[in-house]
mmCIF file of C-alpha atoms in Angstrom:
data_model
loop_
_atom_site.group_PDB
_atom_site.id
_atom_site.type_symbol
_atom_site.label_atom_id
_atom_site.label_comp_id
_atom_site.label_asym_id
_atom_site.label_seq_id
_atom_site.Cartn_x
_atom_site.Cartn_y
_atom_site.Cartn_z
ATOM 1 C CA MET T 1 101.503 92.489 100.703
ATOM 2 C CA LYS T 2 100.928 90.183 97.733
ATOM 3 C CA PRO T 3 102.595 86.778 97.243
ATOM 4 C CA HIS T 4 105.128 86.439 94.452
ATOM 5 C CA ARG T 5 104.180 82.794 93.918
ATOM 6 C CA LEU T 6 101.495 80.319 94.977
ATOM 7 C CA LEU T 7 101.733 76.699 96.048
ATOM 8 C CA THR T 8 99.708 74.187 94.055
ATOM 9 C CA LEU T 9 97.450 71.540 95.582
ATOM 10 C CA ASN T 10 100.147 68.958 94.901
ATOM 11 C CA ASN T 11 102.702 71.124 96.727
ATOM 12 C CA VAL T 12 100.443 71.276 99.782
ATOM 13 C CA ILE T 13 99.707 67.550 99.713
ATOM 14 C CA ALA T 14 103.417 66.739 99.537
ATOM 15 C CA ARG T 15 104.001 68.821 102.672
ATOM 16 C CA ILE T 16 101.355 67.059 104.782
ATOM 17 C CA GLU T 17 101.588 63.470 103.505
ATOM 18 C CA PRO T 18 104.110 62.420 106.218
ATOM 19 C CA VAL T 19 101.517 62.962 108.979
ATOM 20 C CA ALA T 20 98.100 62.818 107.266
ATOM 21 C CA SER T 21 95.824 59.873 107.987
ATOM 22 C CA ALA T 22 93.367 58.744 105.272
ATOM 23 C CA LEU T 23 94.074 61.822 103.153
ATOM 24 C CA GLU T 24 91.605 62.600 100.353
ATOM 25 C CA LEU T 25 91.394 65.460 97.871
ATOM 26 C CA HIS T 26 88.050 66.615 96.495
ATOM 27 C CA GLY T 27 87.932 69.219 93.763
ATOM 28 C CA GLU T 28 91.338 68.564 92.217
ATOM 29 C CA SER T 29 90.099 70.155 88.980
ATOM 30 C CA TYR T 30 90.074 73.621 90.593
ATOM 31 C CA GLN T 31 92.939 75.836 89.469
ATOM 32 C CA THR T 32 93.733 77.294 92.854
ATOM 33 C CA GLY T 33 96.860 78.326 94.733
ATOM 34 C CA VAL T 34 97.853 78.679 98.378
ATOM 35 C CA ALA T 35 100.005 81.427 99.914
ATOM 36 C CA GLN T 36 99.612 80.914 103.671
ATOM 37 C CA THR T 37 97.664 79.260 106.476
ATOM 38 C CA SER T 38 94.894 81.269 108.106
ATOM 39 C CA PHE T 39 91.419 81.150 109.681
ATOM 40 C CA CYS T 40 88.072 80.656 107.963
ATOM 41 C CA ASP T 41 87.167 84.338 108.397
ATOM 42 C CA THR T 42 90.496 85.591 107.046
ATOM 43 C CA ASP T 43 91.022 88.639 104.851
ATOM 44 C CA HIS T 44 94.268 87.237 103.428
ATOM 45 C CA GLN T 45 93.845 86.001 99.875
ATOM 46 C CA ASN T 46 94.860 82.473 98.813
ATOM 47 C CA SER T 47 94.659 81.036 102.322
ATOM 48 C CA VAL T 48 94.287 77.428 103.404
ATOM 49 C CA ALA T 49 91.911 77.308 106.369
ATOM 50 C CA LEU T 50 91.024 74.802 109.072
ATOM 51 C CA ALA T 51 87.301 73.971 109.417
ATOM 52 C CA THR T 52 86.676 72.072 112.655
ATOM 53 C CA ASN T 53 82.872 72.192 112.524
ATOM 54 C CA HIS T 54 79.983 72.958 110.155
ATOM 55 C CA GLY T 55 79.858 76.642 111.129
ATOM 56 C CA TRP T 56 83.496 77.221 110.237
ATOM 57 C CA LEU T 57 83.101 75.183 107.033
ATOM 58 C CA LYS T 58 80.224 77.372 105.849
ATOM 59 C CA LEU T 59 82.223 80.491 106.687
ATOM 60 C CA ALA T 60 85.222 79.221 104.697
ATOM 61 C CA VAL T 61 83.062 78.302 101.702
ATOM 62 C CA ASP T 62 81.514 81.788 101.611
ATOM 63 C CA ASN T 63 84.864 83.558 102.069
ATOM 64 C CA ASP T 64 86.532 84.404 98.748
ATOM 65 C CA ALA T 65 89.911 84.766 100.482
ATOM 66 C CA VAL T 66 89.960 81.040 101.345
ATOM 67 C CA SER T 67 91.168 78.979 98.400
ATOM 68 C CA LEU T 68 91.601 75.584 100.110
ATOM 69 C CA ILE T 69 89.762 74.040 103.073
ATOM 70 C CA LEU T 70 91.104 71.359 105.389
ATOM 71 C CA THR T 71 88.423 69.375 107.229
ATOM 72 C CA THR T 72 87.198 65.839 107.984
ATOM 73 C CA PRO T 73 84.861 63.610 105.947
ATOM 74 C CA ARG T 74 82.317 63.725 108.793
ATOM 75 C CA ILE T 75 82.172 67.525 108.746
ATOM 76 C CA ALA T 76 82.128 67.804 104.958
ATOM 77 C CA ARG T 77 79.537 65.035 104.390
ATOM 78 C CA LEU T 78 80.077 65.198 100.669
ATOM 79 C CA LYS T 79 77.203 63.938 98.523
ATOM 80 C CA SER T 80 78.803 64.916 95.212
ATOM 81 C CA ASN T 81 82.023 66.286 93.797
ATOM 82 C CA ASN T 82 80.338 69.591 92.921
ATOM 83 C CA PHE T 83 81.638 71.339 96.020
ATOM 84 C CA PRO T 84 82.451 75.038 95.334
ATOM 85 C CA LYS T 85 86.067 74.791 96.587
ATOM 86 C CA PRO T 86 88.765 72.144 96.821
ATOM 87 C CA LEU T 87 88.771 70.187 100.076
ATOM 88 C CA LEU T 88 91.500 68.209 101.775
ATOM 89 C CA LEU T 89 89.956 65.569 104.031
ATOM 90 C CA CYS T 90 91.777 63.603 106.704
ATOM 91 C CA ASP T 91 91.086 61.943 110.047
ATOM 92 C CA ASN T 92 93.740 63.734 112.140
ATOM 93 C CA LEU T 93 92.611 67.213 111.126
ATOM 94 C CA GLU T 94 94.260 69.524 113.669
ATOM 95 C CA GLU T 95 97.561 67.660 113.679
ATOM 96 C CA VAL T 96 97.808 68.014 109.896
ATOM 97 C CA PHE T 97 96.842 71.689 109.804
ATOM 98 C CA TYR T 98 99.295 72.773 112.499
ATOM 99 C CA TYR T 99 102.013 70.634 110.947
ATOM 100 C CA LEU T 100 101.430 72.588 107.725
ATOM 101 C CA HIS T 101 101.155 75.896 109.596
ATOM 102 C CA ASN T 102 104.500 75.393 111.337
ATOM 103 C CA GLN T 103 106.210 75.045 107.958
ATOM 104 C CA ALA T 104 105.672 78.803 107.435
ATOM 105 C CA LEU T 105 104.324 78.696 103.884
ATOM 106 C CA HIS T 106 104.601 82.495 103.666
ATOM 107 C CA GLU T 107 108.397 82.258 103.720
ATOM 108 C CA THR T 108 108.151 80.508 100.345
ATOM 109 C CA THR T 109 105.314 82.487 98.767
ATOM 110 C CA PHE T 110 106.136 86.046 99.886
ATOM 111 C CA VAL T 111 109.263 88.075 99.213
ATOM 112 C CA SER T 112 110.709 89.276 102.523
ATOM 113 C CA PRO T 113 111.890 92.902 102.371
ATOM 114 C CA ALA T 114 115.671 93.136 102.605
ATOM 115 C CA VAL T 115 115.596 95.455 105.617
ATOM 116 C CA GLU T 116 116.785 95.044 109.156
ATOM 117 C CA ARG T 117 114.260 94.755 111.957
ATOM 118 C CA HIS T 118 114.145 98.148 113.582
ATOM 119 C CA GLN T 119 112.905 99.769 116.746
ATOM 120 C CA GLU T 120 111.279 103.209 116.737
ATOM 121 C CA ILE T 121 110.842 104.526 120.268
ATOM 122 C CA ALA T 122 109.609 108.080 120.804
ATOM 123 C CA PRO T 123 111.789 110.392 122.943
ATOM 124 C CA SER T 124 109.123 110.693 125.661
ATOM 125 C CA VAL T 125 108.926 106.915 126.195
ATOM 126 C CA ASN T 126 110.163 105.737 129.595
ATOM 127 C CA VAL T 127 111.631 102.216 129.427
ATOM 128 C CA HIS T 128 112.723 100.685 132.724
ATOM 129 C CA PRO T 129 116.349 99.409 132.654
ATOM 130 C CA SER T 130 115.202 95.864 133.470
ATOM 131 C CA ALA T 131 112.820 95.708 130.488
ATOM 132 C CA VAL T 132 113.754 93.648 127.427
ATOM 133 C CA LEU T 133 112.766 94.780 123.919
ATOM 134 C CA GLU T 134 113.326 92.305 121.110
ATOM 135 C CA GLY T 135 112.573 92.468 117.381
ATOM 136 C CA GLU T 136 110.617 95.071 115.405
ATOM 137 C CA ILE T 137 108.929 97.425 117.889
ATOM 138 C CA VAL T 138 107.290 100.826 117.392
ATOM 139 C CA ILE T 139 106.298 102.813 120.504
ATOM 140 C CA ALA T 140 104.574 106.206 120.246
ATOM 141 C CA GLU T 141 104.748 109.158 122.648
ATOM 142 C CA ASN T 142 104.225 109.040 126.424
ATOM 143 C CA VAL T 143 104.391 105.286 126.934
ATOM 144 C CA GLN T 144 105.805 103.834 130.132
ATOM 145 C CA VAL T 145 107.335 100.332 130.017
ATOM 146 C CA GLY T 146 107.570 99.014 133.563
ATOM 147 C CA PRO T 147 110.099 96.787 135.369
ATOM 148 C CA PHE T 148 110.914 93.320 133.995
ATOM 149 C CA CYS T 149 108.709 93.691 130.927
ATOM 150 C CA PHE T 150 109.471 91.531 127.908
ATOM 151 C CA LEU T 151 108.292 93.024 124.612
ATOM 152 C CA GLN T 152 108.834 91.000 121.460
ATOM 153 C CA GLY T 153 108.013 92.286 117.983
ATOM 154 C CA PRO T 154 106.370 92.759 115.684
ATOM 155 C CA LEU T 155 104.663 95.127 118.140
ATOM 156 C CA PHE T 156 103.056 98.559 117.732
ATOM 157 C CA ILE T 157 102.009 100.609 120.768
ATOM 158 C CA GLY T 158 100.096 103.873 120.704
ATOM 159 C CA GLY T 159 98.498 106.146 118.139
ATOM 160 C CA ARG T 160 99.824 109.331 116.609
ATOM 161 C CA TYR T 161 98.516 111.487 119.459
ATOM 162 C CA SER T 162 98.760 108.879 122.162
ATOM 163 C CA SER T 163 99.208 109.767 125.816
ATOM 164 C CA THR T 164 99.419 106.126 126.766
ATOM 165 C CA ARG T 165 100.971 104.867 129.987
ATOM 166 C CA PHE T 166 101.855 101.229 130.322
ATOM 167 C CA LEU T 167 102.903 98.737 132.898
ATOM 168 C CA PHE T 168 103.207 96.074 130.279
ATOM 169 C CA HIS T 169 104.469 92.515 130.562
ATOM 170 C CA TRP T 170 104.459 90.620 127.292
ATOM 171 C CA LYS T 171 105.562 87.064 126.698
ATOM 172 C CA ARG T 172 106.284 84.917 123.707
ATOM 173 C CA TRP T 173 103.453 82.404 123.509
ATOM 174 C CA VAL T 174 103.257 79.037 121.843
ATOM 175 C CA VAL T 175 100.223 76.792 122.142
ATOM 176 C CA ASN T 176 100.584 73.077 122.665
ATOM 177 C CA LYS T 177 98.112 71.038 120.615
ATOM 178 C CA LYS T 178 97.662 67.374 121.476
ATOM 179 C CA SER T 179 98.071 65.155 118.425
ATOM 180 C CA GLN T 180 97.852 61.395 118.168
ATOM 181 C CA ARG T 181 101.618 61.162 118.511
ATOM 182 C CA SER T 182 102.605 63.960 120.881
ATOM 183 C CA HIS T 183 102.064 67.615 121.728
ATOM 184 C CA GLN T 184 102.649 70.132 118.940
ATOM 185 C CA GLN T 185 103.950 73.633 119.470
ATOM 186 C CA VAL T 186 102.068 76.071 117.246
ATOM 187 C CA LYS T 187 104.249 78.877 115.928
ATOM 188 C CA HIS T 188 102.975 82.451 115.954
ATOM 189 C CA PHE T 189 103.914 84.467 112.862
ATOM 190 C CA GLY T 190 101.919 87.674 113.464
ATOM 191 C CA GLY T 191 102.200 90.596 115.870
ATOM 192 C CA VAL T 192 100.459 92.727 118.503
ATOM 193 C CA ARG T 193 98.873 96.148 117.943
ATOM 194 C CA ILE T 194 97.881 98.346 120.888
ATOM 195 C CA GLY T 195 95.955 101.594 120.449
ATOM 196 C CA ALA T 196 96.208 104.989 122.122
ATOM 197 C CA ASN T 197 95.521 105.757 125.776
ATOM 198 C CA CYS T 198 95.498 102.154 126.951
ATOM 199 C CA GLN T 199 96.420 100.987 130.438
ATOM 200 C CA ILE T 200 98.014 97.556 130.765
ATOM 201 C CA PHE T 201 99.124 96.614 134.255
ATOM 202 C CA SER T 202 101.796 94.282 135.574
ATOM 203 C CA GLY T 203 101.748 90.578 134.808
ATOM 204 C CA THR T 204 99.563 90.900 131.717
ATOM 205 C CA ARG T 205 100.427 88.507 128.896
ATOM 206 C CA ILE T 206 99.372 89.145 125.305
ATOM 207 C CA ALA T 207 99.936 86.512 122.636
ATOM 208 C CA LYS T 208 101.038 87.442 119.145
ATOM 209 C CA SER T 209 98.744 86.544 116.279
ATOM 210 C CA ALA T 210 99.309 83.041 114.980
ATOM 211 C CA ILE T 211 98.792 84.222 111.399
ATOM 212 C CA PHE T 212 101.274 85.952 109.097
ATOM 213 C CA GLN T 213 100.275 89.600 108.396
ATOM 214 C CA SER T 214 97.777 89.597 111.307
ATOM 215 C CA ASP T 215 97.738 91.093 114.809
ATOM 216 C CA THR T 216 96.238 90.544 118.210
ATOM 217 C CA VAL T 217 94.543 93.921 118.737
ATOM 218 C CA LEU T 218 93.752 96.181 121.675
ATOM 219 C CA GLU T 219 91.954 99.266 120.389
ATOM 220 C CA ASP T 220 92.056 102.772 121.918
ATOM 221 C CA GLU T 221 91.197 103.406 125.585
ATOM 222 C CA VAL T 222 91.360 99.735 126.628
ATOM 223 C CA SER T 223 92.269 98.898 130.226
ATOM 224 C CA CYS T 224 93.697 95.537 131.360
ATOM 225 C CA GLY T 225 94.188 94.789 135.057
ATOM 226 C CA GLU T 226 96.984 92.777 136.623
ATOM 227 C CA GLU T 227 97.685 89.222 135.424
ATOM 228 C CA VAL T 228 95.285 89.374 132.467
ATOM 229 C CA VAL T 229 95.826 86.822 129.694
ATOM 230 C CA ILE T 230 94.865 87.673 126.105
ATOM 231 C CA GLY T 231 95.096 84.879 123.555
ATOM 232 C CA HIS T 232 96.286 84.975 119.961
ATOM 233 C CA ASP T 233 94.224 86.917 117.420
ATOM 234 C CA ALA T 234 91.829 88.235 120.052
ATOM 235 C CA ARG T 235 90.409 91.743 119.630
ATOM 236 C CA ILE T 236 89.463 94.029 122.513
ATOM 237 C CA GLN T 237 87.501 96.950 121.104
ATOM 238 C CA SER T 238 87.658 100.541 122.291
ATOM 239 C CA GLU T 239 86.885 101.645 125.863
ATOM 240 C CA SER T 240 86.527 98.102 127.195
ATOM 241 C CA ILE T 241 87.845 97.061 130.607
ATOM 242 C CA VAL T 242 89.326 93.635 131.336
ATOM 243 C CA ALA T 243 89.672 93.249 135.094
ATOM 244 C CA ALA T 244 92.472 91.468 136.951
ATOM 245 C CA ALA T 245 93.220 87.790 136.232
ATOM 246 C CA ALA T 246 90.625 87.531 133.446
ATOM 247 C CA ALA T 247 91.448 85.341 130.445
ATOM 248 C CA ILE T 248 90.418 86.170 126.873
ATOM 249 C CA SER T 249 90.991 83.087 124.734
ATOM 250 C CA GLY T 250 92.241 83.019 121.161
ATOM 251 C CA LYS T 251 90.168 84.731 118.445
ATOM 252 C CA ALA T 252 87.625 86.013 120.960
ATOM 253 C CA CYS T 253 86.216 89.473 120.227
ATOM 254 C CA ILE T 254 85.178 91.833 123.016
ATOM 255 C CA GLY T 255 82.934 94.615 121.735
ATOM 256 C CA PRO T 256 83.288 98.300 122.621
ATOM 257 C CA SER T 257 82.587 99.558 126.155
ATOM 258 C CA CYS T 258 82.415 96.098 127.730
ATOM 259 C CA TRP T 259 83.248 95.067 131.293
ATOM 260 C CA ILE T 260 85.005 91.702 131.714
ATOM 261 C CA GLY T 261 85.015 90.888 135.423
ATOM 262 C CA ALA T 262 87.980 89.753 137.487
ATOM 263 C CA GLY T 263 88.900 86.092 137.064
ATOM 264 C CA SER T 264 86.381 85.490 134.268
ATOM 265 C CA LEU T 265 86.995 83.352 131.189
ATOM 266 C CA ILE T 266 85.938 84.134 127.627
ATOM 267 C CA ALA T 267 86.210 80.993 125.517
ATOM 268 C CA ASP T 268 87.921 80.841 122.142
ATOM 269 C CA SER T 269 86.158 82.500 119.192
ATOM 270 C CA VAL T 270 83.346 83.871 121.376
ATOM 271 C CA GLN T 271 81.960 87.276 120.365
ATOM 272 C CA VAL T 272 80.812 89.553 123.183
ATOM 273 C CA GLY T 273 78.465 92.337 122.060
ATOM 274 C CA HIS T 274 78.972 96.025 122.834
ATOM 275 C CA HIS T 275 78.190 97.322 126.343
ATOM 276 C CA SER T 276 78.067 93.748 127.679
ATOM 277 C CA SER T 277 79.168 92.666 131.157
ATOM 278 C CA VAL T 278 80.715 89.431 132.377
ATOM 279 C CA LYS T 279 80.494 88.854 136.114
ATOM 280 C CA GLU T 280 83.541 88.286 138.297
ATOM 281 C CA GLY T 281 84.682 84.702 137.922
ATOM 282 C CA GLY T 282 82.091 84.085 135.212
ATOM 283 C CA GLY T 283 82.243 82.709 131.706
ATOM 284 C CA CYS T 284 80.454 83.207 128.407
ATOM 285 C CA HIS T 285 77.121 82.199 130.017
ATOM 286 C CA SER T 286 77.283 85.397 132.122
ATOM 287 C CA VAL T 287 77.282 87.813 129.187
ATOM 288 C CA HIS T 288 74.321 90.196 129.171
ATOM 289 C CA GLY T 289 72.704 91.417 125.977
ATOM 290 C CA THR T 290 74.173 88.685 123.763
ATOM 291 C CA SER T 291 72.377 85.409 123.118
ATOM 292 C CA LEU T 292 74.030 82.128 124.020
ATOM 293 C CA HIS T 293 73.451 80.945 120.439
ATOM 294 C CA ARG T 294 75.516 83.830 119.076
ATOM 295 C CA LEU T 295 78.250 83.287 121.620
ATOM 296 C CA ARG T 296 78.650 79.649 120.641
ATOM 297 C CA LYS T 297 77.912 79.923 116.953
ATOM 298 C CA TYR T 298 81.485 79.614 115.706
ATOM 299 C CA ARG T 299 83.106 78.204 118.791
ATOM 300 C CA THR T 300 85.728 75.572 117.952
#
C-alpha cells in the first residue's frame, strides 16, 4: 500500500514540539517526506525511525526506506552538517518517538479502504462458544480455537493447505514506556500472522505488531507450549519449538528448527541462529552456535 500524501519535516516537528526537549533539526535542506513510524530495519518506505544506539543509527542510515531518523546528540555525534539523511535530535528520545507513534501518522498519509472489517472462518474450524473473536480475522481449515480464547484482528491463521490445531489465547497488548513525566502506552497498529500446522497451547499471549502494515509472525510448523509470551514484531521461523512459560521479547527473531527451553527469556531484538538451543530457564547467553556479539549487536 502506498501513501497518498507525505508529511513534511515541519509537519513532524509541529507534532512533537509539545513534548520534545532541546529539539534540533539537522539536514533541513533534504526534500524528504514521512508516511509512518517504523523501525530502523523497516521495509516500509518514507518511515521515521528511532535510533537508540550507534548500531541502530547505522542501520537506519543504510536503509533507503528510512527517510527521517530520530536520535540524540550523543548518539549522532555530528561533526558536520553533511549527514546523508535528516536527523531530529532531542534529549528525551523515546518519549518523543512514542508520542509521535501514538498519533497514528498512517491515518493521515494513507487512504483507508472503505470496506467493513470482515471475518473469514473456514467451515472445518472449531471455535469454542466461550471464545471471543474481534476485528478482521481470517482462519483457514482445521483450526481449533479453545475455551476462553480472545482473538483480535488483524489476524491470519493457517496456510492454504493447513491442518492446524490450536489452543490459542491471544490478548491485546500495550507496552508501558517510562517517560520523564509518566508512563506511556504504546499503541499497536499491526497484526499477527500464524502459518500452517502450528500448535499453540493454552495461556499463550502473542502481541500484535506495533507498526502499521507489519505483523508478528509464527511461520509453519511452530509449536508454543502453555503460557508462552511472544512480544510485538517477533518472528519465530519454521519448525521451532518454544517450550512452556518462555518469553520472546519484541523484535526478537528465532531461526528455523530452534529449541527455546521452558521458562527462558530471549531479550528484545536478539537474533537466534538456526538449529540453536536455549536451556530451560536460560537467556541469550545460553544460545549455542551463535556468538554473543551477534546476539547483542542491535539490542536496544
